Amino acid sequence: MNLTAVLHAGFGVSVLAGIIVSDTTLRIAAFALGVVLFVAGIVVSRRGD
């Protein structure tokens, strides 16, 4: 797997964890981590062009 795929998979796992977790602080942190991983995946894919 390339780095972009790993980062986007991490995004999916993080968002799924954010949906499952009941604590508000952890939910926000999981969603924020998901956003960071998604943007990092886009940056890595653009850098490869």
Tab-separated table of C-alpha atoms in Angstrom:
chain	number	residue	atom	x	y	z
A	1	MET	CA	0.000	0.000	0.000
A	2	ASN	CA	1.199	3.484	-0.712
A	3	LEU	CA	1.302	6.268	1.881
A	4	THR	CA	-1.814	7.989	0.534
A	5	ALA	CA	-3.865	4.830	0.974
A	6	VAL	CA	-2.564	4.347	4.508
A	7	LEU	CA	-3.439	7.923	5.463
A	8	HIS	CA	-6.932	7.653	4.012
A	9	ALA	CA	-7.466	4.308	5.750
A	10	GLY	CA	-6.423	5.996	8.992
A	11	PHE	CA	-9.014	8.659	8.271
A	12	GLY	CA	-11.712	6.009	7.969
A	13	VAL	CA	-10.693	4.275	11.174
A	14	SER	CA	-10.547	7.572	13.054
A	15	VAL	CA	-13.995	8.659	11.907
A	16	LEU	CA	-15.408	5.240	12.763
A	17	ALA	CA	-13.857	5.491	16.229
A	18	GLY	CA	-15.366	8.958	16.599
A	19	ILE	CA	-18.803	7.558	15.842
A	20	ILE	CA	-18.414	4.679	18.309
A	21	VAL	CA	-16.949	6.672	21.231
A	22	SER	CA	-19.484	8.205	23.600
A	23	ASP	CA	-17.274	10.813	25.310
A	24	THR	CA	-17.570	14.196	23.593
A	25	THR	CA	-13.912	15.147	23.994
A	26	LEU	CA	-12.681	11.878	22.517
A	27	ARG	CA	-15.206	12.145	19.696
A	28	ILE	CA	-13.973	15.619	18.739
A	29	ALA	CA	-10.345	14.461	18.965
A	30	ALA	CA	-11.044	11.445	16.737
A	31	PHE	CA	-12.796	13.597	14.128
A	32	ALA	CA	-9.982	16.168	14.243
A	33	LEU	CA	-7.397	13.409	13.767
A	34	GLY	CA	-9.448	12.110	10.839
A	35	VAL	CA	-9.439	15.535	9.188
A	36	VAL	CA	-5.666	15.846	9.652
A	37	LEU	CA	-5.068	12.384	8.167
A	38	PHE	CA	-7.360	13.096	5.214
A	39	VAL	CA	-5.647	16.393	4.399
A	40	ALA	CA	-2.225	14.775	4.820
A	41	GLY	CA	-3.270	12.079	2.336
A	42	ILE	CA	-4.248	14.730	-0.194
A	43	VAL	CA	-0.982	16.623	0.333
A	44	VAL	CA	1.079	13.461	-0.108
A	45	SER	CA	-0.768	12.517	-3.295
A	46	ARG	CA	-0.347	16.022	-4.753
A	47	ARG	CA	3.330	16.081	-3.845
A	48	GLY	CA	3.815	12.862	-5.819
A	49	ASP	CA	2.585	14.501	-9.055
